[in-house]
Amino acid sequence: MQTPLIIYNSLSRKKEEFKPLNAPFVGLYLCGPTVYGDAHLGHARSAIAFDLVFRYLKHLGYKVRYVRNITDVGHLENDADFGEDKIGKKAKIEQLEPMEVVQHYMDAYVADLDQLNALRPSIQPRASAHIPEQIKMIEKILENDLAYVVNGSVYFDVLKYNEKFHYGELSGRILEDLIAGAGNERRELEGQEEKRNAVDFALWKKAAPEHIMRWESPWSDGFPGWHIECSAMSTKYLGEQFDIHGGGMDLLFPHHECEIAQSKSCTHKQPVNYWMHNNMVTINGQKMGKSLGNSINLKDFFSGNHPALHKAYSPMTIRFFMLQAHYRSTLDFSNEALEASEKGMKRLLAAWALLSKISAKAKSTFDVMAWKNRCYAAMNDDFNSPILIAEMFDAARLINLMQDDKESLTELDLLTFNATFTVFIEDVLGLKMENSGAGNTDKLIQIMIELRASAKQNKDYATSDAIRDKLLEAGFQLKDGKDGTTWSEV
């Protein structure tokens, strides 16, 4: 009997049974990247974590509307309310129009995720295409007296909001501590004097003369704040209340905390039922990020063109590496970990390829249904991909033992086992055979197997053993069985 799907909810800080607002429909929103540079491993972590969620919910039969936004305006340096727009700054450096920068890096991001076999979202909205929705939401917040206008900029009044609701409910931050901490900062920072309180945040900013990206609004020629875009776009495409909102743990505060405040200011409703946050990728214990200067782009992983990399790693190796850690745990990069993932993934895919050659027997020596239930139990426990992968390795061991006639399955059990293994490897984990030269490799090894068989038939055992040993040195292991010789990568 399958267990219900349980999700760790960052809002309640506990695991809860998943109950969609309007089953079988599910609304899923993920904060996507700010597109001013190539995607790195940290961006991929979030995309793959929620690709797993998207895939599994679809597998369970839910009709999922998956919205992953693109931030192309309003995200200022240091995630602050003052300073230069990250995309605008890049545009000046490259001597391009800002939307040229956006288009280039958005296309590159999508192409990188395609290589990682991440399913494309149902909708991928851009912040700059939803300025009217953001203005309308700001007007509603002002109408409800939870924001104020100063010199053409609009700020959210956190203290006034906290009188009616609870600012800090998601992050656990205490407002008094935030105010005290903000009070210790230098208040003479550009523009800070506009705010009633340092904890207030911008909903709309009046553009300085040199600011490239600007739109007309009731308050000024300007641009939206970073937080308002996700509230506006999630509401537009998923409604005032929806099921799951995801993102990196670094977005929990202030970005997601501010999203809740903005949405509740308009509707007086909790906008999201389940908040999910993936943990970070680290290098030597430090968060990976462009701003920290320690990020490794996905393209660098694919090419091996980076001083921190020992070699190139395939997209499926990167995907498998990330899925071997639970989405809420820290994932520390190392070449050794990637190389171990590469070997493990090859073992799984080799077993998958071998599965089609296994024949049914008169009896089963393995409890297929118990194994199948364990696979579902792993995923139903907050999308626990490492436990699922452990079950896949157990299945791979069984496949190899069946090939050696040391284990067996009846025809019905073999059909169930084959279907389950394939569904979890291909549809849920999103792994696939990699094609780079695979067909040619298979042909060449088959030729070597035939040459070895011919040598054995001629009792030339020295040549037969030499072929086997040389293939092993090259990373290919031969296995002789009653149905002939098979091979796998080691």
Coordinates of C-alpha atoms in Angstrom, one line a residue:
M1 CA 0.0 0.0 0.0
Q2 CA 1.4 3.4 -1.0
T3 CA 1.9 6.1 1.5
P4 CA 0.5 9.6 1.0
L5 CA 2.8 12.4 -0.4
I6 CA 4.4 14.3 2.5
I7 CA 6.1 17.7 1.9
Y8 CA 8.3 19.7 4.3
N9 CA 6.6 23.1 4.5
S10 CA 9.0 26.0 5.3
L11 CA 6.0 28.0 6.6
S12 CA 5.0 25.5 9.3
R13 CA 8.5 24.1 9.7
K14 CA 7.3 20.6 9.6
K15 CA 6.3 17.8 7.2
E16 CA 2.7 17.9 6.1
E17 CA 0.5 15.7 3.9
F18 CA 0.1 17.2 0.4
K19 CA -3.6 18.2 -0.2
P20 CA -4.0 20.3 -3.3
L21 CA -6.4 23.2 -3.2
N22 CA -8.2 22.0 -6.3
A23 CA -7.2 18.4 -7.1
P24 CA -6.3 17.1 -9.6
F25 CA -4.9 20.6 -10.5
V26 CA -1.7 21.8 -8.8
G27 CA -0.2 25.2 -9.0
L28 CA 3.6 25.3 -8.7
Y29 CA 5.7 28.5 -8.8
L30 CA 9.5 28.7 -8.8
C31 CA 11.7 31.8 -8.6
G32 CA 13.9 31.6 -11.6
P33 CA 17.2 33.4 -12.3
T34 CA 18.1 37.0 -12.8
V35 CA 19.5 36.7 -16.3
Y36 CA 22.7 38.7 -16.5
G37 CA 25.2 35.9 -16.7
D38 CA 25.5 32.2 -17.6
A39 CA 23.8 29.7 -15.3
H40 CA 26.0 28.0 -12.7
L41 CA 25.6 24.9 -10.5
G42 CA 23.6 26.8 -7.9
H43 CA 21.0 27.8 -10.5
A44 CA 20.9 24.2 -11.7
R45 CA 20.3 22.9 -8.2
S46 CA 17.0 24.8 -7.8
A47 CA 15.9 23.9 -11.4
I48 CA 16.6 20.2 -10.9
A49 CA 15.1 20.0 -7.5
F50 CA 11.8 21.4 -8.7
D51 CA 12.0 19.5 -12.0
L52 CA 11.9 16.4 -9.7
V53 CA 8.8 17.8 -7.9
F54 CA 7.1 18.6 -11.3
R55 CA 7.9 15.2 -12.7
Y56 CA 6.7 13.3 -9.7
L57 CA 3.5 15.2 -9.3
K58 CA 2.8 14.6 -13.0
H59 CA 3.6 10.9 -12.5
L60 CA 1.0 10.8 -9.6
G61 CA -1.6 12.0 -12.1
Y62 CA -1.8 15.7 -11.1
K63 CA -2.4 18.3 -13.8
V64 CA 0.4 20.7 -12.9
R65 CA 0.7 24.3 -14.0
Y66 CA 4.4 25.0 -13.4
V67 CA 5.4 28.7 -13.6
R68 CA 9.1 29.6 -13.4
N69 CA 9.8 33.3 -13.8
I70 CA 12.6 35.2 -15.4
T71 CA 13.8 38.3 -13.5
D72 CA 14.8 40.9 -16.1
V73 CA 14.3 44.1 -14.2
G74 CA 14.3 45.5 -10.7
H75 CA 17.0 43.2 -9.2
L76 CA 19.5 45.7 -7.9
E77 CA 23.0 45.0 -6.7
N78 CA 23.4 43.3 -3.4
D79 CA 19.7 42.5 -3.5
A80 CA 19.1 46.0 -2.1
D81 CA 16.7 48.8 -2.8
F82 CA 19.4 51.1 -3.9
G83 CA 22.2 50.9 -6.4
E84 CA 22.5 49.8 -10.0
D85 CA 20.3 47.2 -11.8
K86 CA 22.3 44.0 -12.4
I87 CA 21.1 43.7 -15.9
G88 CA 21.5 47.4 -16.6
K89 CA 25.0 47.3 -15.4
K90 CA 25.8 44.3 -17.6
A91 CA 24.3 46.1 -20.6
K92 CA 26.5 49.1 -20.1
I93 CA 29.6 47.0 -19.8
E94 CA 28.7 45.0 -23.0
Q95 CA 27.4 48.1 -24.8
L96 CA 24.1 46.4 -25.5
E97 CA 20.4 47.2 -24.9
P98 CA 19.4 45.6 -21.6
M99 CA 16.9 43.3 -23.4
E100 CA 19.7 42.0 -25.6
V101 CA 21.5 40.9 -22.4
V102 CA 18.2 39.3 -21.1
Q103 CA 17.5 37.5 -24.3
H104 CA 21.0 36.1 -24.6
Y105 CA 21.3 34.8 -21.1
M106 CA 17.7 33.6 -20.9
D107 CA 18.2 31.5 -24.1
A108 CA 21.5 30.2 -22.6
Y109 CA 19.7 29.3 -19.3
V110 CA 17.0 27.3 -21.1
A111 CA 19.5 25.6 -23.4
D112 CA 21.6 24.5 -20.4
L113 CA 18.5 23.1 -18.6
D114 CA 17.5 21.3 -21.8
Q115 CA 20.9 19.5 -21.6
L116 CA 20.2 18.6 -18.0
N117 CA 16.9 17.1 -19.2
A118 CA 14.8 19.5 -17.1
L119 CA 11.3 19.7 -18.4
R120 CA 10.3 23.2 -19.5
P121 CA 7.8 24.9 -17.3
S122 CA 4.2 25.5 -18.4
I123 CA 4.7 29.2 -18.3
Q124 CA 8.0 31.2 -18.1
P125 CA 6.9 34.8 -17.5
R126 CA 9.3 37.8 -17.5
A127 CA 9.0 40.6 -15.0
S128 CA 9.3 43.3 -17.6
A129 CA 6.3 41.9 -19.4
H130 CA 4.1 42.2 -16.3
I131 CA 4.7 45.9 -15.3
P132 CA 0.9 46.6 -15.5
E133 CA 0.1 43.7 -13.1
Q134 CA 2.8 45.0 -10.7
I135 CA 1.5 48.6 -10.8
K136 CA -2.0 47.3 -10.1
M137 CA -0.9 45.3 -7.1
I138 CA 1.1 48.3 -5.7
E139 CA -2.0 50.5 -6.1
K140 CA -4.0 47.9 -4.1
I141 CA -1.4 47.9 -1.3
L142 CA -1.5 51.7 -1.2
E143 CA -5.3 51.6 -1.1
N144 CA -5.1 49.4 1.9
D145 CA -2.7 51.9 3.6
L146 CA 0.2 49.5 3.8
A147 CA 2.6 51.5 1.6
Y148 CA 3.6 55.1 1.1
V149 CA 5.0 57.3 -1.6
V150 CA 8.1 59.4 -1.2
N151 CA 9.6 61.5 -4.1
G152 CA 8.1 59.2 -6.7
S153 CA 9.1 56.0 -5.1
V154 CA 6.7 53.6 -3.2
Y155 CA 7.8 51.7 -0.1
F156 CA 6.1 48.9 1.8
D157 CA 5.3 49.9 5.4
V158 CA 6.5 46.8 7.3
L159 CA 5.6 48.1 10.8
K160 CA 2.1 49.0 9.8
Y161 CA 1.7 45.6 8.1
N162 CA 2.9 43.8 11.2
E163 CA 0.1 45.5 13.2
K164 CA -2.4 43.5 11.2
F165 CA -0.4 40.4 10.1
H166 CA 3.0 38.9 11.0
Y167 CA 6.1 40.0 9.2
G168 CA 8.6 37.1 9.8
E169 CA 6.2 34.2 9.8
L170 CA 8.1 32.4 7.0
S171 CA 11.7 33.2 8.0
G172 CA 11.2 33.2 11.8
R173 CA 12.8 36.7 11.9
I174 CA 11.8 38.9 14.8
L175 CA 10.8 42.4 13.6
E176 CA 12.3 44.1 16.6
D177 CA 15.7 42.4 15.9
L178 CA 15.5 43.4 12.3
I179 CA 14.8 47.1 13.2
A180 CA 17.7 47.0 15.7
G181 CA 20.1 45.5 13.2
A182 CA 19.0 48.0 10.5
G183 CA 19.5 50.8 12.9
N184 CA 23.1 49.9 13.4
E185 CA 23.8 50.3 9.6
R186 CA 24.9 53.5 8.1
R187 CA 21.7 55.3 7.4
E188 CA 23.5 57.8 5.1
L189 CA 23.5 55.2 2.3
E190 CA 22.0 56.6 -0.9
G191 CA 18.3 57.0 -0.7
Q192 CA 17.9 55.3 2.7
E193 CA 16.5 58.5 4.2
E194 CA 13.4 58.2 2.0
K195 CA 12.2 55.2 4.1
R196 CA 10.1 55.6 7.3
N197 CA 12.0 52.6 8.6
A198 CA 15.1 50.9 7.4
V199 CA 13.2 47.5 7.2
D200 CA 10.7 48.9 4.6
F201 CA 11.3 47.8 1.1
A202 CA 10.7 49.3 -2.3
L203 CA 7.6 48.4 -4.4
W204 CA 8.4 51.0 -7.1
K205 CA 11.5 53.1 -7.6
K206 CA 11.8 56.5 -9.3
A207 CA 14.5 56.1 -11.9
A208 CA 17.6 58.2 -11.7
P209 CA 18.5 60.0 -15.0
E210 CA 21.2 57.4 -15.8
H211 CA 18.9 54.4 -15.2
I212 CA 18.3 52.7 -18.5
M213 CA 15.2 50.6 -17.8
R214 CA 12.1 52.7 -16.9
W215 CA 8.3 52.6 -17.3
E216 CA 5.5 55.1 -16.7
S217 CA 3.5 54.8 -13.5
P218 CA 1.1 56.9 -11.4
W219 CA 4.1 57.8 -9.1
S220 CA 7.1 58.3 -11.5
D221 CA 9.0 57.3 -14.5
G222 CA 10.6 54.3 -12.8
F223 CA 10.8 50.5 -12.3
P224 CA 9.4 47.9 -9.9
G225 CA 11.1 46.6 -6.8
W226 CA 12.5 43.1 -6.9
H227 CA 9.9 41.4 -4.7
I228 CA 6.7 42.6 -6.2
E229 CA 7.2 40.8 -9.6
C230 CA 6.8 37.3 -8.1
S231 CA 3.7 38.3 -6.2
A232 CA 2.1 39.8 -9.3
M233 CA 3.1 36.9 -11.7
S234 CA 2.1 34.1 -9.4
T235 CA -1.2 35.7 -8.7
K236 CA -1.8 36.2 -12.5
Y237 CA -1.1 32.6 -13.5
L238 CA -1.9 30.6 -10.4
G239 CA -4.5 32.7 -8.5
E240 CA -4.6 34.5 -5.1
Q241 CA -3.9 31.2 -3.4
F242 CA -2.0 28.3 -4.9
D243 CA -0.3 25.1 -3.8
I244 CA 3.5 25.2 -3.9
H245 CA 6.1 28.0 -4.1
G246 CA 9.7 27.0 -4.5
G247 CA 13.1 28.6 -4.5
G248 CA 16.5 28.5 -3.1
M249 CA 17.0 28.8 0.7
D250 CA 18.8 32.1 0.1
L251 CA 15.5 33.6 -1.1
L252 CA 13.5 32.7 2.0
F253 CA 14.4 36.1 3.5
P254 CA 13.8 38.8 2.4
H255 CA 12.4 37.8 -1.0
H256 CA 9.8 35.2 0.0
E257 CA 8.9 36.9 3.3
C258 CA 8.2 40.1 1.3
E259 CA 6.1 38.1 -1.3
I260 CA 3.8 36.9 1.5
A261 CA 3.5 40.4 2.9
Q262 CA 2.6 41.9 -0.4
S263 CA 0.1 39.3 -1.3
K264 CA -1.6 39.3 2.1
S265 CA -1.8 43.1 2.0
C266 CA -3.9 42.8 -1.2
T267 CA -6.1 39.7 -0.4
H268 CA -5.8 39.2 3.4
K269 CA -5.2 35.5 2.5
Q270 CA -2.2 33.2 2.9
P271 CA -1.0 33.0 -0.8
V272 CA 0.8 29.7 -0.7
N273 CA 0.0 26.4 1.1
Y274 CA 3.4 24.8 0.9
W275 CA 6.7 26.7 0.7
M276 CA 9.6 24.6 -0.4
H277 CA 13.3 25.6 -0.3
N278 CA 16.2 23.8 -1.8
N279 CA 19.6 24.2 -0.1
M280 CA 22.7 25.7 -1.6
V281 CA 25.6 24.3 -3.5
T282 CA 28.9 25.0 -1.7
I283 CA 32.6 24.9 -2.7
N284 CA 34.8 24.2 0.3
G285 CA 31.9 25.1 2.6
Q286 CA 31.1 28.5 1.0
K287 CA 28.0 29.2 -1.0
M288 CA 28.5 29.2 -4.7
G289 CA 27.4 32.4 -6.4
K290 CA 28.3 34.9 -9.1
S291 CA 28.6 37.7 -6.5
L292 CA 31.1 35.7 -4.5
G293 CA 33.3 35.0 -7.6
N294 CA 33.4 31.2 -6.9
S295 CA 30.7 30.0 -9.3
I296 CA 31.4 27.4 -12.0
N297 CA 29.1 27.8 -15.1
L298 CA 27.3 24.8 -16.4
K299 CA 29.0 25.2 -19.7
D300 CA 32.3 24.9 -17.9
F301 CA 31.2 21.6 -16.4
F302 CA 30.2 20.3 -19.8
S303 CA 33.5 21.4 -21.5
G304 CA 35.8 20.9 -18.5
N305 CA 37.2 24.4 -19.2
H306 CA 37.7 25.6 -15.6
P307 CA 40.7 25.5 -13.4
A308 CA 38.7 23.8 -10.6
L309 CA 37.6 20.9 -12.8
H310 CA 39.7 17.8 -13.4
K311 CA 37.8 17.0 -16.6
A312 CA 34.5 17.6 -18.4
Y313 CA 31.3 16.1 -16.9
S314 CA 28.3 15.2 -18.9
P315 CA 24.9 16.8 -18.2
M316 CA 23.5 13.6 -16.9
T317 CA 26.4 13.3 -14.5
I318 CA 25.6 16.8 -13.2
R319 CA 21.9 15.9 -12.8
F320 CA 22.7 12.6 -11.1
F321 CA 25.2 14.3 -8.7
M322 CA 22.5 16.7 -7.6
L323 CA 19.8 14.1 -7.2
Q324 CA 22.0 12.0 -5.0
A325 CA 21.6 14.6 -2.3
H326 CA 18.2 15.5 -0.8
Y327 CA 17.0 18.9 -2.0
R328 CA 17.0 20.3 1.5
S329 CA 20.6 19.3 2.2
T330 CA 23.7 21.2 1.3
L331 CA 25.5 19.9 -1.7
D332 CA 29.3 20.3 -1.7
F333 CA 31.1 20.3 -5.0
S334 CA 34.2 18.3 -5.5
N335 CA 35.7 16.5 -8.5
E336 CA 35.8 13.3 -6.4
A337 CA 32.1 13.5 -5.7
L338 CA 31.3 14.1 -9.4
E339 CA 33.5 11.2 -10.5
A340 CA 31.8 8.9 -8.1
S341 CA 28.4 10.1 -9.4
E342 CA 29.6 9.4 -13.0
K343 CA 30.5 5.9 -12.2
G344 CA 27.3 5.2 -10.2
M345 CA 25.1 6.6 -12.9
K346 CA 26.9 4.5 -15.6
R347 CA 26.2 1.4 -13.5
L348 CA 22.5 2.2 -13.3
L349 CA 22.2 3.0 -17.0
A350 CA 24.1 -0.2 -17.9
A351 CA 21.7 -2.2 -15.7
W352 CA 18.8 -0.5 -17.4
A353 CA 20.2 -1.4 -20.9
L354 CA 20.7 -5.0 -19.7
L355 CA 17.1 -5.3 -18.3
S356 CA 15.6 -5.8 -21.8
K357 CA 17.7 -8.9 -22.3
I358 CA 16.5 -10.6 -19.1
S359 CA 14.2 -13.6 -19.5
A360 CA 11.4 -14.6 -17.2
K361 CA 11.6 -17.8 -15.2
A362 CA 9.2 -20.1 -13.5
K363 CA 9.5 -18.5 -10.0
S364 CA 10.4 -15.2 -8.4
T365 CA 13.2 -14.9 -5.8
F366 CA 12.7 -11.2 -5.2
D367 CA 9.7 -9.4 -3.8
V368 CA 9.0 -6.9 -6.6
M369 CA 5.9 -5.3 -5.0
A370 CA 7.7 -4.6 -1.7
W371 CA 10.6 -3.0 -3.7
K372 CA 8.1 -0.9 -5.7
N373 CA 6.4 0.3 -2.6
R374 CA 9.7 1.3 -1.1
C375 CA 10.4 3.4 -4.2
Y376 CA 7.1 5.2 -3.8
A377 CA 7.7 5.6 -0.1
A378 CA 11.0 7.3 -0.7
M379 CA 9.5 9.9 -3.1
N380 CA 6.4 10.3 -0.9
D381 CA 8.7 11.3 1.9
D382 CA 9.4 14.8 0.8
F383 CA 10.8 13.8 -2.6
N384 CA 13.7 11.8 -1.1
S385 CA 15.7 11.1 -4.3
P386 CA 18.8 9.7 -2.4
I387 CA 16.7 6.9 -0.9
L388 CA 15.0 6.3 -4.3
I389 CA 18.5 6.1 -6.0
A390 CA 19.5 3.6 -3.3
E391 CA 16.5 1.4 -4.3
M392 CA 17.5 1.8 -7.9
F393 CA 21.0 0.5 -7.1
D394 CA 19.4 -2.5 -5.3
A395 CA 17.4 -3.1 -8.5
A396 CA 20.6 -2.9 -10.6
R397 CA 22.2 -5.5 -8.4
L398 CA 19.2 -7.7 -9.0
I399 CA 19.4 -7.2 -12.8
N400 CA 23.0 -8.3 -12.8
L401 CA 22.2 -11.4 -10.6
M402 CA 19.4 -12.3 -12.9
Q403 CA 21.8 -12.1 -15.8
D404 CA 24.0 -14.6 -14.0
D405 CA 21.0 -16.8 -13.2
K406 CA 21.5 -16.2 -9.5
E407 CA 18.1 -14.5 -9.1
S408 CA 14.9 -14.8 -11.1
L409 CA 11.4 -13.3 -11.7
T410 CA 8.3 -14.7 -13.2
E411 CA 6.9 -13.0 -16.4
L412 CA 4.4 -10.9 -14.4
D413 CA 6.9 -9.8 -11.8
L414 CA 9.5 -9.1 -14.6
L415 CA 7.0 -6.9 -16.4
T416 CA 6.1 -5.0 -13.2
F417 CA 9.8 -4.7 -12.3
N418 CA 10.8 -3.4 -15.8
A419 CA 8.0 -0.9 -15.9
T420 CA 8.7 0.4 -12.4
F421 CA 12.5 0.7 -12.9
T422 CA 12.0 2.5 -16.2
V423 CA 9.4 4.9 -14.8
F424 CA 11.6 5.9 -11.8
I425 CA 14.8 6.2 -13.8
E426 CA 13.4 7.9 -16.9
D427 CA 10.2 9.7 -15.9
V428 CA 10.9 10.7 -12.3
L429 CA 14.6 11.0 -11.9
G430 CA 14.8 12.3 -15.5
L431 CA 17.9 10.2 -16.4
K432 CA 18.6 9.2 -20.0
M433 CA 21.2 7.4 -22.0
E434 CA 23.8 9.8 -23.3
N435 CA 24.4 9.6 -27.0
S436 CA 27.9 10.9 -27.4
G437 CA 29.5 8.2 -29.4
A438 CA 27.5 5.5 -27.6
G439 CA 26.3 3.8 -30.7
N440 CA 29.8 3.6 -32.2
T441 CA 31.2 2.3 -28.8
D442 CA 28.6 -0.4 -28.7
K443 CA 29.5 -1.5 -32.3
L444 CA 33.3 -1.5 -31.6
I445 CA 32.9 -3.5 -28.4
Q446 CA 30.6 -6.0 -30.2
I447 CA 33.4 -6.5 -32.8
M448 CA 35.9 -7.1 -30.0
I449 CA 33.6 -9.6 -28.4
E450 CA 33.3 -11.5 -31.7
L451 CA 37.1 -11.4 -32.2
R452 CA 37.5 -12.8 -28.6
A453 CA 34.9 -15.5 -29.3
S454 CA 36.7 -16.5 -32.4
A455 CA 40.0 -16.7 -30.5
K456 CA 38.5 -18.9 -27.9
Q457 CA 37.0 -21.1 -30.5
N458 CA 40.5 -21.5 -32.0
K459 CA 41.8 -22.2 -28.4
D460 CA 43.9 -19.0 -28.6
Y461 CA 43.3 -18.2 -24.9
A462 CA 46.2 -15.8 -24.7
T463 CA 44.5 -13.5 -27.3
S464 CA 41.1 -14.0 -25.7
D465 CA 42.4 -13.0 -22.3
A466 CA 44.3 -10.0 -23.8
I467 CA 41.1 -8.7 -25.4
R468 CA 39.2 -9.0 -22.1
D469 CA 42.0 -7.3 -20.1
K470 CA 42.5 -4.5 -22.6
L471 CA 38.8 -3.7 -22.6
L472 CA 38.8 -3.7 -18.8
E473 CA 41.7 -1.2 -18.8
A474 CA 39.6 1.0 -21.1
G475 CA 36.7 0.9 -18.7
F476 CA 34.6 -1.9 -20.2
Q477 CA 34.0 -5.2 -18.3
L478 CA 33.0 -8.3 -20.2
K479 CA 30.7 -10.9 -18.6
D480 CA 30.3 -14.4 -20.0
G481 CA 27.0 -16.1 -19.6
K482 CA 25.0 -19.0 -21.1
D483 CA 23.3 -16.6 -23.5
G484 CA 26.6 -15.1 -24.7
T485 CA 28.9 -12.3 -23.6
T486 CA 27.6 -8.9 -22.4
W487 CA 29.5 -5.8 -21.4
S488 CA 29.2 -2.9 -19.0
E489 CA 31.1 0.2 -18.2
V490 CA 33.1 0.2 -14.9

